[in-house]
Amino acid sequence: GNSVTQMEGPVTLSEEAFLTINCTYTATGYPSLFWYVQYPGEGLQLLLKATKADDKGSNKGFEATYRKETTSFHLEKGSVQVSDSAVYFCALSVGSGNTGKLIFGQGTTLQVKP
Amino acid sequence: ETGVTQSPTHLIKTRGQQVTLRCSSQSGHNTVSWYQQALGQGPQFIFQYYREEENGRGNFPPRFSGLQFPNYSSELNVNALELDDSALYLCASSLISGANYEQYFGPGTRLTVT
C-alpha cells in the first residue's frame, strides 16, 4: 500500500541552524510529493511540492528533492528562524482514476529557540 | 490565507448525536476533499467530491457522508457520533481532481464528542 514515514520529533534547533526533516515513502505508481506546514491552532499550508523524480520543490528558503531511487523527499532549510516553529507534514498523492487523495506522515514538530 | 473557509470553528456534541460541518472552496475550485486529523496525528482522507459526485473514499464507515453543491461548497455529515470521532476536520479544495494538483486547506473544525 501507499504510506509515508517521517522522522520522529520534536526537533529542537537554535536560530540560524540547518534543518533536515527526513521523509520516505512507499507507493504504487508515480506519486506527487508535498510538504505541508501547520502552525498552532491552524489548518495546513502547502509549503512545496514535486511531481516527478529529480524535481526540486522550494519555497521560503525550504527545499526538498524527489529521490525515486531512495524513495525520499527530505525537507531542508539552511537557516531556520523562530517563526519556522510548527508541525511539518510530508504527504504523497497518487491518482486512482482522477482522484488525488493525500496520504500524510505523522508529522514532525520543529521548535526553534532564539 | 487560502480562501477556503469552514464552519463552525468549534463544536461540542454528545455521543450518538449527528453533526454537519460546512466548507466553502476557493474560488474556481471544483474539487473538495475532507480529512480527519486526530490529536498528534497526520490527517486521514475521508472522501472527495468532484462536480457534486463522490470521487473516492477512504477507510471510514458509511455514517460519514457528504454533499457537494452546485457552487462547489460542501458538507460533511457524521451520524451516531462516537468518542473517537473527536478530531480536527479539515476540508481542502483543488482546482481540479487529480494527483498532481495541490490541495488548499481551510482552518478546520474542531469537533469534541463527550
PDB file of C-alpha atoms in Angstrom:
ATOM      1  CA  GLY A   1       0.000   0.000   0.000  1.00  0.00           C
ATOM      2  CA  ASN A   2       0.881   3.667  -0.021  1.00  0.00           C
ATOM      3  CA  SER A   3       2.445   5.210   3.063  1.00  0.00           C
ATOM      4  CA  VAL A   4       4.703   7.999   4.316  1.00  0.00           C
ATOM      5  CA  THR A   5       7.183   7.801   7.169  1.00  0.00           C
ATOM      6  CA  GLN A   6       8.699  10.878   8.799  1.00  0.00           C
ATOM      7  CA  MET A   7      11.415  11.218  11.384  1.00  0.00           C
ATOM      8  CA  GLU A   8      10.231  11.359  14.964  1.00  0.00           C
ATOM      9  CA  GLY A   9      10.074  14.711  16.642  1.00  0.00           C
ATOM     10  CA  PRO A  10      10.283  17.061  18.262  1.00  0.00           C
ATOM     11  CA  VAL A  11      13.262  18.566  16.509  1.00  0.00           C
ATOM     12  CA  THR A  12      14.769  21.398  18.552  1.00  0.00           C
ATOM     13  CA  LEU A  13      17.208  23.810  16.902  1.00  0.00           C
ATOM     14  CA  SER A  14      18.768  27.157  17.623  1.00  0.00           C
ATOM     15  CA  GLU A  15      18.001  30.059  15.323  1.00  0.00           C
ATOM     16  CA  GLU A  16      20.104  30.036  12.110  1.00  0.00           C
ATOM     17  CA  ALA A  17      20.826  26.297  12.394  1.00  0.00           C
ATOM     18  CA  PHE A  18      20.489  23.945   9.428  1.00  0.00           C
ATOM     19  CA  LEU A  19      17.307  21.901   9.258  1.00  0.00           C
ATOM     20  CA  THR A  20      16.695  18.462   7.827  1.00  0.00           C
ATOM     21  CA  ILE A  21      13.447  16.556   8.312  1.00  0.00           C
ATOM     22  CA  ASN A  22      13.568  13.098   6.778  1.00  0.00           C
ATOM     23  CA  CYS A  23      10.668  11.676   4.803  1.00  0.00           C
ATOM     24  CA  THR A  24      10.465   8.355   2.987  1.00  0.00           C
ATOM     25  CA  TYR A  25       7.540   6.889   1.135  1.00  0.00           C
ATOM     26  CA  THR A  26       6.098   3.696  -0.255  1.00  0.00           C
ATOM     27  CA  ALA A  27       3.846   3.999  -3.264  1.00  0.00           C
ATOM     28  CA  THR A  28       2.476   2.108  -6.205  1.00  0.00           C
ATOM     29  CA  GLY A  29       2.734   4.107  -9.371  1.00  0.00           C
ATOM     30  CA  TYR A  30       4.296   7.552  -9.579  1.00  0.00           C
ATOM     31  CA  PRO A  31       3.217   9.796  -6.720  1.00  0.00           C
ATOM     32  CA  SER A  32       3.411  13.528  -6.393  1.00  0.00           C
ATOM     33  CA  LEU A  33       5.088  14.595  -3.148  1.00  0.00           C
ATOM     34  CA  PHE A  34       4.269  17.506  -0.871  1.00  0.00           C
ATOM     35  CA  TRP A  35       5.340  19.218   2.310  1.00  0.00           C
ATOM     36  CA  TYR A  36       2.671  20.960   4.362  1.00  0.00           C
ATOM     37  CA  VAL A  37       3.164  23.089   7.482  1.00  0.00           C
ATOM     38  CA  GLN A  38       0.707  23.516  10.336  1.00  0.00           C
ATOM     39  CA  TYR A  39       1.057  26.396  12.791  1.00  0.00           C
ATOM     40  CA  PRO A  40      -0.590  26.057  16.213  1.00  0.00           C
ATOM     41  CA  GLY A  41      -4.375  26.176  16.019  1.00  0.00           C
ATOM     42  CA  GLU A  42      -4.433  26.451  12.232  1.00  0.00           C
ATOM     43  CA  GLY A  43      -5.071  24.313   9.169  1.00  0.00           C
ATOM     44  CA  LEU A  44      -2.394  23.061   6.807  1.00  0.00           C
ATOM     45  CA  GLN A  45      -0.500  25.299   4.415  1.00  0.00           C
ATOM     46  CA  LEU A  46       1.190  23.945   1.316  1.00  0.00           C
ATOM     47  CA  LEU A  47       4.927  24.573   1.621  1.00  0.00           C
ATOM     48  CA  LEU A  48       6.270  22.960  -1.553  1.00  0.00           C
ATOM     49  CA  LYS A  49       5.690  20.124  -3.986  1.00  0.00           C
ATOM     50  CA  ALA A  50       7.389  17.949  -6.600  1.00  0.00           C
ATOM     51  CA  THR A  51       5.559  15.908  -9.190  1.00  0.00           C
ATOM     52  CA  LYS A  52       8.279  13.743 -10.747  1.00  0.00           C
ATOM     53  CA  ALA A  53      11.639  12.182  -9.973  1.00  0.00           C
ATOM     54  CA  ASP A  54      14.560  14.623  -9.531  1.00  0.00           C
ATOM     55  CA  ASP A  55      12.218  17.619  -9.273  1.00  0.00           C
ATOM     56  CA  LYS A  56      13.175  20.075  -6.547  1.00  0.00           C
ATOM     57  CA  GLY A  57      10.410  21.955  -4.776  1.00  0.00           C
ATOM     58  CA  SER A  58      11.320  25.175  -2.998  1.00  0.00           C
ATOM     59  CA  ASN A  59       9.579  27.953  -1.100  1.00  0.00           C
ATOM     60  CA  LYS A  60      10.518  30.449   1.644  1.00  0.00           C
ATOM     61  CA  GLY A  61      14.042  29.030   1.904  1.00  0.00           C
ATOM     62  CA  PHE A  62      12.816  25.432   2.255  1.00  0.00           C
ATOM     63  CA  GLU A  63      13.794  22.817  -0.320  1.00  0.00           C
ATOM     64  CA  ALA A  64      13.086  19.152  -0.994  1.00  0.00           C
ATOM     65  CA  THR A  65      14.191  16.906  -3.858  1.00  0.00           C
ATOM     66  CA  TYR A  66      12.129  13.970  -5.132  1.00  0.00           C
ATOM     67  CA  ARG A  67      14.515  10.994  -4.993  1.00  0.00           C
ATOM     68  CA  LYS A  68      12.952   7.942  -6.664  1.00  0.00           C
ATOM     69  CA  GLU A  69      15.994   5.715  -6.096  1.00  0.00           C
ATOM     70  CA  THR A  70      15.824   6.184  -2.320  1.00  0.00           C
ATOM     71  CA  THR A  71      12.046   6.879  -2.183  1.00  0.00           C
ATOM     72  CA  SER A  72      12.737  10.005  -0.183  1.00  0.00           C
ATOM     73  CA  PHE A  73      11.678  13.644  -0.063  1.00  0.00           C
ATOM     74  CA  HIS A  74      13.695  15.201   2.768  1.00  0.00           C
ATOM     75  CA  LEU A  75      12.928  18.794   3.778  1.00  0.00           C
ATOM     76  CA  GLU A  76      15.875  21.167   4.260  1.00  0.00           C
ATOM     77  CA  LYS A  77      16.441  24.774   5.183  1.00  0.00           C
ATOM     78  CA  GLY A  78      19.799  26.455   5.506  1.00  0.00           C
ATOM     79  CA  SER A  79      18.982  28.820   8.374  1.00  0.00           C
ATOM     80  CA  VAL A  80      15.857  28.414  10.480  1.00  0.00           C
ATOM     81  CA  GLN A  81      14.041  31.211  12.268  1.00  0.00           C
ATOM     82  CA  VAL A  82      11.879  31.180  15.388  1.00  0.00           C
ATOM     83  CA  SER A  83       8.886  31.785  13.120  1.00  0.00           C
ATOM     84  CA  ASP A  84       9.507  28.394  11.450  1.00  0.00           C
ATOM     85  CA  SER A  85       8.364  26.630  14.626  1.00  0.00           C
ATOM     86  CA  ALA A  86       5.446  24.460  13.545  1.00  0.00           C
ATOM     87  CA  VAL A  87       4.472  20.897  12.658  1.00  0.00           C
ATOM     88  CA  TYR A  88       5.651  19.720   9.237  1.00  0.00           C
ATOM     89  CA  PHE A  89       3.837  17.012   7.285  1.00  0.00           C
ATOM     90  CA  CYS A  90       5.181  15.079   4.347  1.00  0.00           C
ATOM     91  CA  ALA A  91       2.484  13.734   2.019  1.00  0.00           C
ATOM     92  CA  LEU A  92       2.067  11.872  -1.214  1.00  0.00           C
ATOM     93  CA  SER A  93      -0.718  11.861  -3.722  1.00  0.00           C
ATOM     94  CA  VAL A  94      -1.424   9.041  -6.112  1.00  0.00           C
ATOM     95  CA  GLY A  95      -4.244   9.208  -8.551  1.00  0.00           C
ATOM     96  CA  SER A  96      -6.728   6.409  -8.791  1.00  0.00           C
ATOM     97  CA  GLY A  97      -8.625   7.391 -11.855  1.00  0.00           C
ATOM     98  CA  ASN A  98      -8.873  11.109 -11.337  1.00  0.00           C
ATOM     99  CA  THR A  99      -8.891  11.098  -7.533  1.00  0.00           C
ATOM    100  CA  GLY A 100      -5.880  12.708  -5.951  1.00  0.00           C
ATOM    101  CA  LYS A 101      -6.093  11.860  -2.272  1.00  0.00           C
ATOM    102  CA  LEU A 102      -3.282  12.881   0.058  1.00  0.00           C
ATOM    103  CA  ILE A 103      -1.609  10.361   2.343  1.00  0.00           C
ATOM    104  CA  PHE A 104       0.230  12.036   5.208  1.00  0.00           C
ATOM    105  CA  GLY A 105       3.036  11.100   7.506  1.00  0.00           C
ATOM    106  CA  GLN A 106       2.557  11.508  11.221  1.00  0.00           C
ATOM    107  CA  GLY A 107       4.131  14.958  11.324  1.00  0.00           C
ATOM    108  CA  THR A 108       7.370  16.317  12.788  1.00  0.00           C
ATOM    109  CA  THR A 109       7.303  19.133  15.323  1.00  0.00           C
ATOM    110  CA  LEU A 110      10.024  21.748  14.884  1.00  0.00           C
ATOM    111  CA  GLN A 111      10.931  24.046  17.764  1.00  0.00           C
ATOM    112  CA  VAL A 112      13.376  26.866  17.042  1.00  0.00           C
ATOM    113  CA  LYS A 113      14.874  28.680  20.016  1.00  0.00           C
ATOM    114  CA  PRO A 114      16.277  32.218  19.864  1.00  0.00           C
TER     115      PRO A 114
ATOM    116  CA  GLU B   1      -4.949  32.666   3.586  1.00  0.00           C
ATOM    117  CA  THR B   2      -6.134  30.016   1.134  1.00  0.00           C
ATOM    118  CA  GLY B   3      -9.678  31.264   0.573  1.00  0.00           C
ATOM    119  CA  VAL B   4     -11.098  28.023   1.941  1.00  0.00           C
ATOM    120  CA  THR B   5     -13.470  28.620   4.838  1.00  0.00           C
ATOM    121  CA  GLN B   6     -15.039  26.196   7.280  1.00  0.00           C
ATOM    122  CA  SER B   7     -17.801  26.467   9.845  1.00  0.00           C
ATOM    123  CA  PRO B   8     -18.213  26.194  12.688  1.00  0.00           C
ATOM    124  CA  THR B   9     -14.766  26.654  14.220  1.00  0.00           C
ATOM    125  CA  HIS B  10     -15.505  24.530  17.254  1.00  0.00           C
ATOM    126  CA  LEU B  11     -18.311  22.151  18.111  1.00  0.00           C
ATOM    127  CA  ILE B  12     -19.182  20.005  21.114  1.00  0.00           C
ATOM    128  CA  LYS B  13     -21.579  17.085  20.659  1.00  0.00           C
ATOM    129  CA  THR B  14     -22.757  14.133  22.699  1.00  0.00           C
ATOM    130  CA  ARG B  15     -22.188  10.517  21.722  1.00  0.00           C
ATOM    131  CA  GLY B  16     -24.962   9.276  19.431  1.00  0.00           C
ATOM    132  CA  GLN B  17     -25.800  12.700  18.030  1.00  0.00           C
ATOM    133  CA  GLN B  18     -25.405  13.828  14.439  1.00  0.00           C
ATOM    134  CA  VAL B  19     -23.256  16.714  13.154  1.00  0.00           C
ATOM    135  CA  THR B  20     -22.916  18.703   9.932  1.00  0.00           C
ATOM    136  CA  LEU B  21     -19.739  20.564   9.056  1.00  0.00           C
ATOM    137  CA  ARG B  22     -19.502  23.041   6.199  1.00  0.00           C
ATOM    138  CA  CYS B  23     -16.816  24.096   3.768  1.00  0.00           C
ATOM    139  CA  SER B  24     -16.604  26.787   1.109  1.00  0.00           C
ATOM    140  CA  SER B  25     -13.984  26.070  -1.506  1.00  0.00           C
ATOM    141  CA  GLN B  26     -11.559  28.538  -3.014  1.00  0.00           C
ATOM    142  CA  SER B  27     -12.982  30.456  -5.943  1.00  0.00           C
ATOM    143  CA  GLY B  28     -12.707  28.471  -9.173  1.00  0.00           C
ATOM    144  CA  HIS B  29     -12.035  25.143  -7.446  1.00  0.00           C
ATOM    145  CA  ASN B  30     -14.409  22.288  -8.297  1.00  0.00           C
ATOM    146  CA  THR B  31     -12.988  19.575  -6.046  1.00  0.00           C
ATOM    147  CA  VAL B  32     -13.325  19.301  -2.274  1.00  0.00           C
ATOM    148  CA  SER B  33     -11.702  16.693  -0.052  1.00  0.00           C
ATOM    149  CA  TRP B  34     -12.342  16.040   3.628  1.00  0.00           C
ATOM    150  CA  TYR B  35      -9.777  14.828   6.147  1.00  0.00           C
ATOM    151  CA  GLN B  36      -9.894  13.826   9.808  1.00  0.00           C
ATOM    152  CA  GLN B  37      -6.910  14.767  11.975  1.00  0.00           C
ATOM    153  CA  ALA B  38      -6.775  13.147  15.398  1.00  0.00           C
ATOM    154  CA  LEU B  39      -4.625  14.840  18.022  1.00  0.00           C
ATOM    155  CA  GLY B  40      -0.934  14.369  17.311  1.00  0.00           C
ATOM    156  CA  GLN B  41      -1.544  12.543  14.034  1.00  0.00           C
ATOM    157  CA  GLY B  42      -1.450  13.321  10.337  1.00  0.00           C
ATOM    158  CA  PRO B  43      -4.718  13.918   8.511  1.00  0.00           C
ATOM    159  CA  GLN B  44      -6.607  10.861   7.205  1.00  0.00           C
ATOM    160  CA  PHE B  45      -8.555  11.037   3.928  1.00  0.00           C
ATOM    161  CA  ILE B  46     -12.314  10.650   4.384  1.00  0.00           C
ATOM    162  CA  PHE B  47     -13.648  11.306   0.862  1.00  0.00           C
ATOM    163  CA  GLN B  48     -13.523  13.630  -2.102  1.00  0.00           C
ATOM    164  CA  TYR B  49     -16.232  15.351  -4.125  1.00  0.00           C
ATOM    165  CA  TYR B  50     -15.777  16.382  -7.727  1.00  0.00           C
ATOM    166  CA  ARG B  51     -18.551  18.224  -9.557  1.00  0.00           C
ATOM    167  CA  GLU B  52     -21.121  17.164  -6.963  1.00  0.00           C
ATOM    168  CA  GLU B  53     -20.292  13.434  -7.095  1.00  0.00           C
ATOM    169  CA  GLU B  54     -18.298  11.379  -4.581  1.00  0.00           C
ATOM    170  CA  ASN B  55     -14.957  10.727  -6.256  1.00  0.00           C
ATOM    171  CA  GLY B  56     -13.079   8.430  -3.900  1.00  0.00           C
ATOM    172  CA  ARG B  57     -13.426   7.375  -0.288  1.00  0.00           C
ATOM    173  CA  GLY B  58     -11.030   6.420   2.476  1.00  0.00           C
ATOM    174  CA  ASN B  59     -11.448   3.820   5.176  1.00  0.00           C
ATOM    175  CA  PHE B  60     -14.348   5.440   7.000  1.00  0.00           C
ATOM    176  CA  PRO B  61     -17.750   3.866   7.796  1.00  0.00           C
ATOM    177  CA  PRO B  62     -20.959   4.851   5.968  1.00  0.00           C
ATOM    178  CA  ARG B  63     -22.074   7.046   8.870  1.00  0.00           C
ATOM    179  CA  PHE B  64     -19.613   9.553   7.402  1.00  0.00           C
ATOM    180  CA  SER B  65     -21.350  11.070   4.389  1.00  0.00           C
ATOM    181  CA  GLY B  66     -21.117  14.220   2.370  1.00  0.00           C
ATOM    182  CA  LEU B  67     -22.560  16.513  -0.238  1.00  0.00           C
ATOM    183  CA  GLN B  68     -21.243  18.982  -2.739  1.00  0.00           C
ATOM    184  CA  PHE B  69     -23.437  21.781  -4.018  1.00  0.00           C
ATOM    185  CA  PRO B  70     -23.564  23.467  -7.458  1.00  0.00           C
ATOM    186  CA  ASN B  71     -21.368  26.305  -6.139  1.00  0.00           C
ATOM    187  CA  TYR B  72     -18.844  23.587  -5.107  1.00  0.00           C
ATOM    188  CA  SER B  73     -19.255  24.188  -1.393  1.00  0.00           C
ATOM    189  CA  SER B  74     -19.525  21.004   0.622  1.00  0.00           C
ATOM    190  CA  GLU B  75     -20.887  19.410   3.782  1.00  0.00           C
ATOM    191  CA  LEU B  76     -19.606  16.564   5.899  1.00  0.00           C
ATOM    192  CA  ASN B  77     -22.237  14.717   7.921  1.00  0.00           C
ATOM    193  CA  VAL B  78     -21.448  12.288  10.697  1.00  0.00           C
ATOM    194  CA  ASN B  79     -24.229  10.199  12.244  1.00  0.00           C
ATOM    195  CA  ALA B  80     -24.231   8.278  15.513  1.00  0.00           C
ATOM    196  CA  LEU B  81     -21.196  10.121  16.864  1.00  0.00           C
ATOM    197  CA  GLU B  82     -18.608   8.119  18.782  1.00  0.00           C
ATOM    198  CA  LEU B  83     -15.973   9.370  21.217  1.00  0.00           C
ATOM    199  CA  ASP B  84     -13.238   8.510  18.679  1.00  0.00           C
ATOM    200  CA  ASP B  85     -14.789  10.963  16.213  1.00  0.00           C
ATOM    201  CA  SER B  86     -13.291  13.771  18.293  1.00  0.00           C
ATOM    202  CA  ALA B  87     -10.779  15.387  15.939  1.00  0.00           C
ATOM    203  CA  LEU B  88      -9.966  18.349  13.736  1.00  0.00           C
ATOM    204  CA  TYR B  89     -11.899  18.062  10.458  1.00  0.00           C
ATOM    205  CA  LEU B  90     -10.179  19.682   7.526  1.00  0.00           C
ATOM    206  CA  CYS B  91     -11.525  20.391   4.125  1.00  0.00           C
ATOM    207  CA  ALA B  92      -9.320  21.081   1.146  1.00  0.00           C
ATOM    208  CA  SER B  93     -10.152  22.364  -2.292  1.00  0.00           C
ATOM    209  CA  SER B  94      -8.262  21.971  -5.528  1.00  0.00           C
ATOM    210  CA  LEU B  95      -8.594  23.411  -8.992  1.00  0.00           C
ATOM    211  CA  ILE B  96      -9.301  20.016 -10.445  1.00  0.00           C
ATOM    212  CA  SER B  97      -9.249  16.453  -9.257  1.00  0.00           C
ATOM    213  CA  GLY B  98      -6.006  14.564  -9.815  1.00  0.00           C
ATOM    214  CA  ALA B  99      -2.815  13.569  -8.070  1.00  0.00           C
ATOM    215  CA  ASN B 100      -0.676  16.440  -9.374  1.00  0.00           C
ATOM    216  CA  TYR B 101      -2.950  19.220  -8.221  1.00  0.00           C
ATOM    217  CA  GLU B 102      -2.181  20.806  -4.875  1.00  0.00           C
ATOM    218  CA  GLN B 103      -4.925  20.945  -2.296  1.00  0.00           C
ATOM    219  CA  TYR B 104      -5.545  24.087  -0.256  1.00  0.00           C
ATOM    220  CA  PHE B 105      -6.787  23.585   3.275  1.00  0.00           C
ATOM    221  CA  GLY B 106      -9.223  25.504   5.398  1.00  0.00           C
ATOM    222  CA  PRO B 107      -8.597  26.233   9.083  1.00  0.00           C
ATOM    223  CA  GLY B 108     -10.620  23.217  10.212  1.00  0.00           C
ATOM    224  CA  THR B 109     -13.490  22.472  12.568  1.00  0.00           C
ATOM    225  CA  ARG B 110     -12.570  21.111  15.984  1.00  0.00           C
ATOM    226  CA  LEU B 111     -15.185  18.521  16.979  1.00  0.00           C
ATOM    227  CA  THR B 112     -15.346  17.244  20.542  1.00  0.00           C
ATOM    228  CA  VAL B 113     -17.630  14.306  21.323  1.00  0.00           C
ATOM    229  CA  THR B 114     -18.454  13.756  25.002  1.00  0.00           C
TER     230      THR B 114
END
